[in-house]
Tab-separated table of C-alpha atoms in Angstrom:
chain	number	residue	atom	x	y	z
A	462	ASN	CA	-39.042	34.805	-2.078
A	463	ALA	CA	-39.801	32.275	-4.808
A	464	ALA	CA	-37.878	34.084	-7.527
A	465	SER	CA	-34.616	34.243	-5.596
A	466	SER	CA	-34.795	30.621	-4.486
A	467	PHE	CA	-35.366	29.659	-8.118
A	468	LEU	CA	-32.221	31.623	-9.080
A	469	ASP	CA	-30.194	29.801	-6.442
A	470	THR	CA	-30.961	26.361	-7.802
A	471	SER	CA	-30.143	27.430	-11.337
A	472	SER	CA	-26.630	28.395	-10.245
A	473	LEU	CA	-26.186	25.161	-8.292
A	474	LEU	CA	-23.926	22.636	-9.911
A	475	TRP	CA	-24.733	19.019	-10.486
A	476	LEU	CA	-22.148	16.371	-9.759
A	477	ASP	CA	-22.288	15.307	-13.443
A	478	GLU	CA	-20.518	18.566	-14.285
A	479	LEU	CA	-17.583	17.709	-12.032
A	480	VAL	CA	-14.474	15.728	-12.977
A	481	ILE	CA	-12.428	14.706	-9.933
A	482	VAL	CA	-8.834	13.738	-10.678
A	483	ILE	CA	-7.181	11.735	-7.901
A	484	GLN	CA	-3.423	12.207	-8.262
A	485	SER	CA	-2.807	8.510	-7.810
A	486	GLN	CA	0.361	6.546	-8.510
A	487	ARG	CA	1.086	3.250	-10.231
A	488	ASN	CA	2.816	1.545	-7.272
A	489	SER	CA	0.425	-1.077	-5.847
A	490	TYR	CA	0.026	0.575	-2.423
A	491	HIS	CA	-0.866	3.930	-3.987
A	492	ALA	CA	-3.103	2.461	-6.695
A	493	ARG	CA	-5.055	0.731	-3.921
A	494	ARG	CA	-5.332	3.942	-1.848
A	495	GLY	CA	-6.500	5.886	-4.903
A	496	GLY	CA	-9.094	3.208	-5.642
A	497	GLN	CA	-10.403	3.352	-2.062
A	498	ARG	CA	-10.719	7.144	-2.275
A	499	LYS	CA	-12.680	6.789	-5.535
A	500	VAL	CA	-15.099	4.297	-3.946
A	501	GLU	CA	-15.655	6.602	-0.945
A	502	ILE	CA	-16.490	9.563	-3.185
A	503	LEU	CA	-18.888	7.500	-5.324
A	504	GLN	CA	-20.663	6.244	-2.174
A	505	GLN	CA	-21.055	9.853	-1.051
A	506	ALA	CA	-22.467	10.821	-4.454
A	507	ALA	CA	-25.022	7.995	-4.251
A	508	THR	CA	-26.394	9.278	-0.913
A	509	LEU	CA	-26.394	12.876	-2.150
A	510	GLY	CA	-28.514	12.086	-5.201
A	511	GLN	CA	-27.317	15.036	-7.305
A	512	GLY	CA	-25.795	13.082	-10.140
A	513	VAL	CA	-22.487	11.217	-10.352
A	514	PRO	CA	-19.098	12.871	-10.852
A	515	VAL	CA	-16.500	11.470	-13.233
A	516	ILE	CA	-13.631	10.204	-11.047
A	517	ILE	CA	-10.273	9.575	-12.659
A	518	LEU	CA	-7.249	7.865	-11.162
A	519	LEU	CA	-4.447	9.848	-12.745
A	520	HIS	CA	-2.143	6.858	-13.214
A	521	GLU	CA	-4.878	5.167	-15.293
A	522	LEU	CA	-5.430	8.151	-17.600
A	523	SER	CA	-2.578	7.136	-19.887
A	524	GLU	CA	0.133	4.539	-20.366
A	525	TYR	CA	2.520	7.479	-20.222
A	526	GLU	CA	4.040	7.726	-16.762
A	527	GLY	CA	4.692	11.486	-17.030
A	528	VAL	CA	1.002	12.434	-16.634
A	529	TRP	CA	1.721	12.922	-12.898
A	530	SER	CA	3.138	16.311	-13.872
A	531	ILE	CA	-0.435	17.375	-14.859
A	532	LEU	CA	0.398	19.471	-17.944
A	533	PRO	CA	0.650	16.372	-20.196
A	534	ALA	CA	-2.694	15.230	-18.728
A	535	LEU	CA	-4.608	18.406	-19.635
A	536	PRO	CA	-5.034	17.689	-23.392
A	537	LEU	CA	-6.258	14.163	-22.512
A	538	LEU	CA	-8.748	15.511	-19.954
A	539	SER	CA	-9.921	18.184	-22.363
A	540	ALA	CA	-10.461	15.717	-25.221
A	541	SER	CA	-12.432	13.252	-23.095
A	542	TYR	CA	-14.421	15.504	-20.746
A	543	GLY	CA	-14.043	19.114	-21.948
A	544	GLN	CA	-17.512	19.232	-23.506
A	545	GLN	CA	-19.675	18.031	-20.618
A	546	ALA	CA	-17.668	19.127	-17.575
A	547	SER	CA	-17.810	22.539	-15.870
A	548	TRP	CA	-15.035	21.928	-13.326
A	549	PHE	CA	-11.923	19.788	-12.948
A	550	PHE	CA	-10.961	19.186	-9.323
A	551	PHE	CA	-7.533	17.722	-8.476
A	552	ILE	CA	-6.955	15.994	-5.134
A	553	GLU	CA	-4.305	13.830	-3.463
A	554	GLU	CA	-4.925	10.174	-2.546
A	555	GLU	CA	-5.327	11.210	1.088
A	556	THR	CA	-7.573	14.252	0.522
A	557	THR	CA	-11.035	13.794	2.052
A	558	VAL	CA	-13.823	15.469	0.100
A	559	THR	CA	-17.299	16.587	1.213
A	560	LEU	CA	-19.103	16.670	-2.136
A	561	ALA	CA	-22.074	18.832	-1.072
A	562	ALA	CA	-19.676	21.487	0.232
A	563	VAL	CA	-17.497	21.301	-2.899
A	564	LEU	CA	-20.559	21.907	-5.087
A	565	GLN	CA	-21.549	24.844	-2.925
A	566	VAL	CA	-18.081	26.401	-3.176
A	567	LEU	CA	-17.821	25.939	-6.950
A	568	SER	CA	-21.275	27.413	-7.597
A	569	ARG	CA	-19.983	30.771	-6.292
A	570	TYR	CA	-17.861	31.155	-9.430
A	571	GLN	CA	-19.179	31.899	-12.924
A	572	VAL	CA	-18.487	28.691	-14.773
A	573	GLN	CA	-18.167	30.421	-18.171
A	574	GLU	CA	-15.093	32.247	-16.865
A	575	GLU	CA	-11.515	31.125	-16.268
A	576	TRP	CA	-10.927	30.170	-12.626
A	577	PHE	CA	-7.977	28.652	-10.833
A	578	LEU	CA	-9.006	27.880	-7.239
A	579	GLY	CA	-7.096	26.482	-4.277
A	580	ARG	CA	-5.671	26.908	-0.806
A	581	ARG	CA	-3.029	29.571	-1.310
A	582	LEU	CA	0.625	28.974	-0.491
A	583	HIS	CA	3.415	31.482	-1.078
A	584	ASP	CA	7.158	31.659	-0.574
A	585	ASN	CA	8.389	33.782	2.317
A	586	GLU	CA	11.757	34.216	0.684
A	587	ALA	CA	13.006	33.508	-2.830
A	588	SER	CA	13.464	29.738	-3.074
A	589	ILE	CA	16.000	27.710	-5.026
A	590	ILE	CA	13.380	25.096	-5.936
A	591	HIS	CA	11.378	27.863	-7.649
A	592	HIS	CA	14.475	29.182	-9.453
A	593	TYR	CA	14.249	32.266	-7.217
A	594	ALA	CA	11.071	33.423	-9.009
A	595	PHE	CA	9.513	36.680	-7.699
A	596	SER	CA	12.650	37.302	-5.651
A	597	GLU	CA	11.649	40.979	-5.252
A	598	ASP	CA	8.369	40.023	-3.595
A	599	PRO	CA	7.954	36.248	-3.141
A	600	ILE	CA	4.741	36.618	-1.076
A	601	SER	CA	2.964	38.169	-4.071
A	602	PHE	CA	2.727	34.901	-6.029
A	603	GLY	CA	0.249	32.281	-4.836
A	604	TYR	CA	0.219	28.595	-5.766
A	605	PRO	CA	-2.108	25.797	-4.571
A	606	ASP	CA	-1.554	23.376	-1.710
A	607	PRO	CA	-2.178	20.005	-3.407
A	608	ALA	CA	-3.268	18.389	-0.133
A	609	ALA	CA	-6.336	20.693	0.046
A	610	GLY	CA	-7.346	20.122	-3.590
A	611	TRP	CA	-7.396	22.688	-6.392
A	612	ALA	CA	-9.777	23.357	-9.277
A	613	LEU	CA	-9.749	24.585	-12.861
A	614	SER	CA	-12.886	25.771	-14.629
A	615	ALA	CA	-13.508	24.039	-17.975
A	616	PRO	CA	-12.819	27.149	-20.127
A	617	LEU	CA	-9.405	27.536	-18.471
A	618	LEU	CA	-8.537	23.849	-18.804
A	619	GLN	CA	-9.480	23.838	-22.477
A	620	ARG	CA	-7.411	26.916	-23.249
A	621	LEU	CA	-4.403	25.428	-21.415
A	622	ALA	CA	-4.818	22.154	-23.319
A	623	GLU	CA	-4.731	24.031	-26.641
A	624	ARG	CA	-1.704	26.065	-25.564
A	625	LEU	CA	0.142	22.868	-24.694
A	626	GLN	CA	-0.452	21.463	-28.181
A	627	HIS	CA	1.595	24.176	-29.909
A	628	GLU	CA	3.956	25.713	-27.401
A	629	ASN	CA	7.206	24.470	-25.932
A	630	LEU	CA	7.710	24.755	-22.199
A	631	LYS	CA	10.468	27.059	-21.025
A	632	SER	CA	11.979	24.518	-18.634
A	633	ASP	CA	12.809	20.885	-19.251
A	634	PHE	CA	12.619	20.097	-15.532
A	635	THR	CA	9.598	19.460	-13.334
A	636	ILE	CA	10.760	20.195	-9.805
A	637	ASP	CA	7.905	21.668	-7.792
A	638	LEU	CA	4.737	20.790	-9.626
A	639	LYS	CA	2.289	23.052	-7.781
A	640	HIS	CA	4.416	26.163	-8.321
A	641	GLU	CA	5.145	25.357	-11.965
A	642	ILE	CA	1.455	24.793	-12.767
A	643	ALA	CA	0.571	28.139	-11.180
A	644	LEU	CA	3.298	29.853	-13.238
A	645	TYR	CA	2.100	28.192	-16.439
A	646	ILE	CA	-1.508	29.254	-15.779
A	647	TRP	CA	-0.540	32.798	-14.803
A	648	GLU	CA	1.456	33.101	-18.049
A	649	GLU	CA	3.390	36.274	-17.144
A	650	GLY	CA	0.139	37.988	-16.208
A	651	ASN	CA	-1.929	36.924	-19.248
A	652	GLY	CA	-3.782	34.194	-17.367
A	653	PRO	CA	-5.600	34.063	-14.019
A	654	LYS	CA	-3.856	34.110	-10.667
A	655	LEU	CA	-4.855	31.582	-8.031
A	656	THR	CA	-8.067	32.531	-6.216
A	657	ALA	CA	-7.810	31.527	-2.552
A	658	VAL	CA	-10.704	29.360	-1.329
A	659	PRO	CA	-10.940	29.184	2.483
A	660	GLU	CA	-13.075	26.006	2.350
A	661	PHE	CA	-10.254	24.030	0.731
A	662	CYS	CA	-8.484	22.959	3.931
A	663	THR	CA	-5.728	20.726	5.180
A	664	GLU	CA	-6.852	20.891	8.817
A	665	GLN	CA	-10.379	20.068	9.965
A	666	ARG	CA	-12.709	23.090	10.414
A	667	ASP	CA	-16.473	23.390	10.363
A	668	ASP	CA	-16.848	24.948	6.925
A	669	CYS	CA	-14.301	22.742	5.108
A	670	ALA	CA	-15.103	21.182	1.743
A	671	THR	CA	-11.829	19.234	1.821
A	672	THR	CA	-9.458	18.090	4.552
A	673	PHE	CA	-6.284	16.085	4.482
A	674	THR	CA	-5.210	13.127	6.579
A	675	THR	CA	-1.477	12.450	6.282
A	676	TYR	CA	1.438	11.712	3.979
A	677	LEU	CA	2.779	9.288	6.610
A	678	PRO	CA	0.037	6.662	6.869
A	679	ASN	CA	0.009	4.063	9.597
A	680	CYS	CA	0.455	0.787	7.723
A	681	GLY	CA	1.466	-1.175	10.819
A	682	ASP	CA	4.706	-1.595	12.763
A	683	PRO	CA	7.755	0.129	11.212
A	684	VAL	CA	10.060	-2.138	9.210
A	685	LEU	CA	12.991	-3.338	11.315
A	686	LYS	CA	16.302	-1.488	11.428
A	687	LYS	CA	18.066	-4.507	9.960
A	688	ASP	CA	15.803	-4.369	6.882
A	689	VAL	CA	17.173	-0.996	5.726
A	690	PHE	CA	20.774	-0.757	4.555
A	691	VAL	CA	22.053	2.846	4.487
A	692	ALA	CA	24.708	4.012	2.010
A	693	VAL	CA	26.207	7.478	2.584
A	694	LYS	CA	28.137	8.983	-0.340
A	695	THR	CA	31.033	11.173	0.756
A	696	CYS	CA	34.526	12.166	-0.378
A	697	ARG	CA	37.807	13.188	1.249
A	698	LYS	CA	37.096	16.929	1.441
A	699	PHE	CA	33.887	16.366	3.443
A	700	HIS	CA	35.204	13.759	5.921
A	701	SER	CA	35.804	16.434	8.540
A	702	LYS	CA	32.952	18.816	7.586
A	703	ARG	CA	29.849	16.779	6.784
A	704	VAL	CA	30.373	13.291	8.187
A	705	PRO	CA	30.481	14.599	11.812
A	706	VAL	CA	26.969	16.034	11.268
A	707	VAL	CA	25.648	12.600	10.238
A	708	LYS	CA	27.312	11.094	13.307
A	709	ALA	CA	25.851	13.788	15.606
A	710	THR	CA	22.294	13.414	14.262
A	711	TRP	CA	20.855	10.372	12.538
A	712	GLU	CA	23.607	7.728	12.273
A	713	LYS	CA	22.541	6.192	15.613
A	714	ASP	CA	19.144	5.237	14.113
A	715	ALA	CA	20.701	3.040	11.393
A	716	GLY	CA	20.939	-0.743	11.700
A	717	HIS	CA	23.539	-1.171	8.911
A	718	LEU	CA	25.308	1.875	7.510
A	719	GLU	CA	28.420	2.360	5.379
A	720	TYR	CA	30.220	5.514	4.227
A	721	TYR	CA	31.529	5.357	0.646
A	722	SER	CA	34.381	7.666	-0.304
A	723	ASP	CA	37.200	8.040	-2.782
A	724	VAL	CA	39.710	7.257	-0.006
A	725	PRO	CA	39.581	4.812	2.908
A	726	ASP	CA	39.577	6.565	6.308
A	727	ALA	CA	39.637	4.244	9.306
A	728	SER	CA	38.476	6.927	11.748
A	729	ILE	CA	34.971	7.114	10.174
A	730	PRO	CA	35.340	4.371	8.749
A	731	THR	CA	34.901	4.914	4.995
A	732	ILE	CA	35.090	2.367	2.199
A	733	SER	CA	36.612	3.169	-1.173
A	734	LEU	CA	34.769	1.457	-4.023
A	735	GLY	CA	37.619	2.110	-6.441
A	736	VAL	CA	35.671	4.851	-8.231
A	737	PRO	CA	37.490	8.216	-8.321
A	738	ASN	CA	35.554	11.168	-6.881
A	739	THR	CA	33.736	13.290	-9.449
A	740	GLU	CA	32.727	16.936	-8.968
A	741	ARG	CA	29.218	16.426	-10.327
A	742	GLY	CA	26.970	13.349	-10.657
A	743	HIS	CA	28.196	10.181	-8.956
A	744	CYS	CA	26.835	7.558	-11.283
A	745	GLY	CA	29.877	5.269	-11.155
A	746	LYS	CA	29.914	5.344	-7.360
A	747	THR	CA	26.150	4.739	-7.067
A	748	PHE	CA	26.232	1.720	-9.390
A	749	ALA	CA	29.149	0.315	-7.355
A	750	ILE	CA	26.950	0.726	-4.235
A	751	LEU	CA	24.079	-1.118	-5.972
A	752	ARG	CA	26.396	-4.013	-6.855
A	753	ARG	CA	27.754	-4.159	-3.314
A	754	PHE	CA	24.200	-4.170	-1.873
A	755	LEU	CA	23.418	-7.387	-3.780
A	756	SER	CA	26.788	-9.005	-3.034
A	757	GLN	CA	27.492	-11.608	-0.362
A	758	THR	CA	29.663	-9.039	1.472
A	759	LEU	CA	26.664	-7.357	3.081
A	760	PRO	CA	23.890	-8.730	5.294
A	761	LYS	CA	20.770	-9.230	3.190
A	762	ALA	CA	18.321	-6.303	3.608
A	763	ASP	CA	14.960	-5.615	1.909
A	764	TRP	CA	15.659	-1.931	1.342
A	765	LEU	CA	18.588	0.221	0.275
A	766	LEU	CA	18.702	3.930	1.159
A	767	ILE	CA	21.293	6.047	-0.701
A	768	VAL	CA	21.951	9.541	0.671
A	769	ASP	CA	24.490	12.335	0.318
A	770	ASP	CA	26.723	13.272	3.251
A	771	ASP	CA	24.689	16.505	3.628
A	772	THR	CA	21.303	14.762	3.690
A	773	LEU	CA	19.451	15.051	7.016
A	774	ILE	CA	16.993	12.184	7.488
A	775	SER	CA	14.620	10.636	10.009
A	776	LEU	CA	15.158	6.878	9.768
A	777	PRO	CA	12.334	6.075	12.234
A	778	ARG	CA	9.817	7.947	10.021
A	779	LEU	CA	11.242	6.306	6.901
A	780	ARG	CA	10.818	2.862	8.471
A	781	ARG	CA	7.189	3.716	9.269
A	782	LEU	CA	6.570	4.750	5.657
A	783	LEU	CA	8.284	1.664	4.231
A	784	ARG	CA	5.777	-0.601	5.996
A	785	CYS	CA	3.249	0.507	3.331
A	786	TYR	CA	5.347	-0.913	0.486
A	787	ASP	CA	6.049	-4.458	-0.636
A	788	PRO	CA	9.823	-5.074	-0.918
A	789	THR	CA	9.224	-8.011	-3.281
A	790	GLU	CA	7.965	-5.436	-5.809
A	791	ALA	CA	10.373	-3.206	-7.738
A	792	VAL	CA	10.023	0.026	-5.739
A	793	ILE	CA	12.039	3.214	-6.091
A	794	LEU	CA	10.860	5.906	-3.725
A	795	GLY	CA	11.801	9.486	-2.904
A	796	GLU	CA	11.117	13.018	-4.084
A	797	ARG	CA	10.131	12.730	-7.737
A	798	TYR	CA	11.398	15.208	-10.304
A	799	GLY	CA	10.784	15.053	-14.047
A	800	TYR	CA	12.882	15.718	-17.120
A	801	GLY	CA	11.304	16.620	-20.484
A	802	LEU	CA	7.925	15.231	-19.398
A	803	VAL	CA	5.824	17.205	-21.889
A	804	GLN	CA	7.870	15.600	-24.680
A	805	LYS	CA	7.806	12.025	-23.332
A	806	GLY	CA	10.801	12.269	-20.996
A	807	TYR	CA	11.332	10.411	-17.725
A	808	SER	CA	11.000	10.867	-13.960
A	809	TYR	CA	13.613	10.292	-11.271
A	810	THR	CA	13.981	10.460	-7.500
A	811	THR	CA	16.252	13.337	-6.622
A	812	GLY	CA	19.463	12.143	-4.964
A	813	GLY	CA	19.989	14.696	-2.199
A	814	ALA	CA	16.594	13.988	-0.638
A	815	GLY	CA	17.481	10.289	-0.359
A	816	MET	CA	16.679	7.455	-2.791
A	817	VAL	CA	15.055	4.284	-1.461
A	818	LEU	CA	15.180	1.111	-3.551
A	819	SER	CA	13.724	-2.302	-2.843
A	820	ARG	CA	16.096	-5.242	-3.270
A	821	THR	CA	13.898	-6.361	-6.188
A	822	ALA	CA	14.340	-2.981	-7.918
A	823	VAL	CA	18.129	-3.154	-7.522
A	824	SER	CA	18.352	-6.646	-9.017
A	825	ARG	CA	16.040	-5.781	-11.921
A	826	LEU	CA	18.137	-2.713	-12.681
A	827	LEU	CA	21.501	-4.491	-12.551
A	828	SER	CA	20.327	-7.505	-14.556
A	829	SER	CA	18.917	-5.188	-17.260
A	830	GLY	CA	22.411	-4.004	-18.179
A	831	CYS	CA	21.307	-0.357	-18.011
A	832	SER	CA	24.346	1.640	-16.874
A	833	CYS	CA	26.114	5.011	-16.597
A	834	TYR	CA	27.333	6.680	-19.746
A	835	SER	CA	30.172	8.119	-17.600
A	836	ASP	CA	31.267	7.980	-13.945
A	837	ASP	CA	30.226	11.600	-13.428
A	838	ALA	CA	26.769	11.300	-15.023
A	839	PRO	CA	23.978	12.407	-12.628
A	840	ASP	CA	23.221	9.149	-10.797
A	841	ASP	CA	19.629	10.018	-9.871
A	842	MET	CA	18.710	10.890	-13.470
A	843	VAL	CA	20.396	7.797	-14.918
A	844	LEU	CA	18.529	5.591	-12.421
A	845	GLY	CA	15.282	7.327	-13.398
A	846	ARG	CA	15.923	6.786	-17.098
A	847	CYS	CA	16.790	3.117	-16.511
A	848	PHE	CA	13.728	2.416	-14.349
A	849	THR	CA	11.450	4.238	-16.806
A	850	ALA	CA	12.820	2.049	-19.627
A	851	LEU	CA	12.112	-1.025	-17.450
A	852	GLY	CA	8.544	0.134	-16.759
A	853	VAL	CA	9.216	0.511	-13.014
A	854	PRO	CA	7.245	3.492	-11.677
A	855	ILE	CA	9.089	6.243	-9.798
A	856	THR	CA	7.101	6.567	-6.552
A	857	HIS	CA	6.815	10.012	-5.008
A	858	SER	CA	6.618	11.031	-1.370
A	859	PRO	CA	6.524	14.766	-0.586
A	860	LEU	CA	8.104	13.956	2.800
A	861	PHE	CA	11.522	13.791	1.067
A	862	HIS	CA	13.026	17.249	0.430
A	863	GLN	CA	15.890	18.137	-1.919
A	864	ALA	CA	16.375	21.529	-0.229
A	865	ARG	CA	16.371	23.089	3.270
A	866	PRO	CA	13.279	23.782	5.419
A	867	ASP	CA	13.558	27.513	4.623
A	868	ASP	CA	13.048	26.745	0.931
A	869	TYR	CA	9.448	25.555	1.523
A	870	PRO	CA	6.308	27.275	2.884
A	871	GLU	CA	6.058	26.342	6.561
A	872	THR	CA	2.293	25.728	6.277
A	873	LEU	CA	2.848	22.685	4.043
A	874	ILE	CA	1.614	19.606	5.856
A	875	SER	CA	4.504	17.559	4.432
A	876	MET	CA	6.926	19.772	6.372
A	877	HIS	CA	5.600	18.608	9.719
A	878	GLN	CA	6.139	14.908	9.119
A	879	ALA	CA	9.245	15.340	6.974
A	880	ILE	CA	11.534	12.385	6.322
A	881	SER	CA	14.460	14.330	4.859
A	882	PHE	CA	16.044	17.678	4.032
A	883	HIS	CA	19.257	18.374	2.143
A	884	LYS	CA	22.132	20.896	2.103
A	885	HIS	CA	23.991	22.701	4.899
A	886	TRP	CA	24.090	26.169	3.231
A	887	ASN	CA	23.756	28.987	5.773
A	888	ILE	CA	22.015	26.783	8.328
A	889	ASN	CA	22.982	24.915	11.463
A	890	PRO	CA	22.282	21.348	10.258
A	891	VAL	CA	22.178	19.862	13.772
A	892	ALA	CA	19.561	22.430	14.814
A	893	VAL	CA	17.534	21.762	11.647
A	894	TYR	CA	17.639	18.037	12.408
A	895	LYS	CA	16.424	18.604	15.978
A	896	ASP	CA	13.656	21.035	14.958
A	897	TRP	CA	12.243	19.192	11.957
A	898	LEU	CA	13.282	15.536	12.021
A	899	GLN	CA	13.924	14.344	15.550
A	900	ASP	CA	10.997	12.695	17.328
A	901	ALA	CA	10.773	12.437	21.082
A	902	GLN	CA	12.285	9.048	21.877
A	903	PRO	CA	9.616	6.395	22.512
A	904	ARG	CA	10.219	4.680	25.907
A	905	ASP	CA	11.272	1.343	24.460
A	906	GLU	CA	14.146	2.873	22.488
A	907	LEU	CA	15.668	4.849	25.372
């Protein structure tokens, strides 16, 4: 029927109406990966012949490092592309996109309306990282899986951009971006909920418009054990409770490891750095560790890993990931949180998930004179503020986790290649380590 086929083409989108935002990062490895993804998508567009999408590398959108948290990016996107675009599609560096299928999916939705589309995740139980939101019925609230890509229609993006211009955010912290964006859009029921799109996938299926490769890319042989120095922060009251868990799980995978405490204990052994234990932040202790790492006392290593005594970590997976990064660059890597990002704040790697610093980053930090304002200041936030002032990007990997496996949706792809979890509350930490972090031993390490 000629009339109906004519109607179909009128509802079909052109690629010119699509803005694709690759959530890239400033670190050289990630900037390169984002650039490669952009080239692939443009090559696809050329063969498709339905126009050319605008493709933005998020880290290039603004000098301001906090645009990774998306909300500060919305006014910029709206100002530059709000008039000509119909859809804004956000993907990860490692999200593979089939443009023809994306166009087909998006043309199902009336572009004049407000749409928030994605692969739907939900909490099974109230989660600490979501401030226990929807604790009565956590399954009821959906938020997008960033690995599968998610989309905002132009009318929604423009309204959000205007709201951001004259409204203060309720929370100063950016902890779990995907959940916080969904909450902001939902606006206590005044805005749209996430519409689940089955074609936005993380695993390969026939009808997928997007798929996802991995957060643990193969960049070559893992870095050597001797190239990662491990610092475990502990204190007297946890010598008998938490340290035995480290010894029963991941200590054996470390080349060089030291336990830092407020008291020396030969049975572990621990080292006292002369900094008294503090109940909260351990800034004084962490800076003492940084100084020791650069001193002649220790064997010279490319990388420093700082963890808490209740961090569970896979060192073999970490060493695989570190192969992607250049230790002669200033690199600080972990799970990135933000503080005050809508008002030009700073980002930091959260301490409990494990903070990884290149030797170059440690020397730049210490030679800058940036320091703690008190011994009990939060070390991870002070480091973040210092590195932001130095222009060193905080590099994010979702494989690091500040909370326990139960605090995340089990369908998240980052859960199945996890590098770390944190906290022993109401769990058996040795069992969690075995279930989530321990790989079958390769033959050559047995």
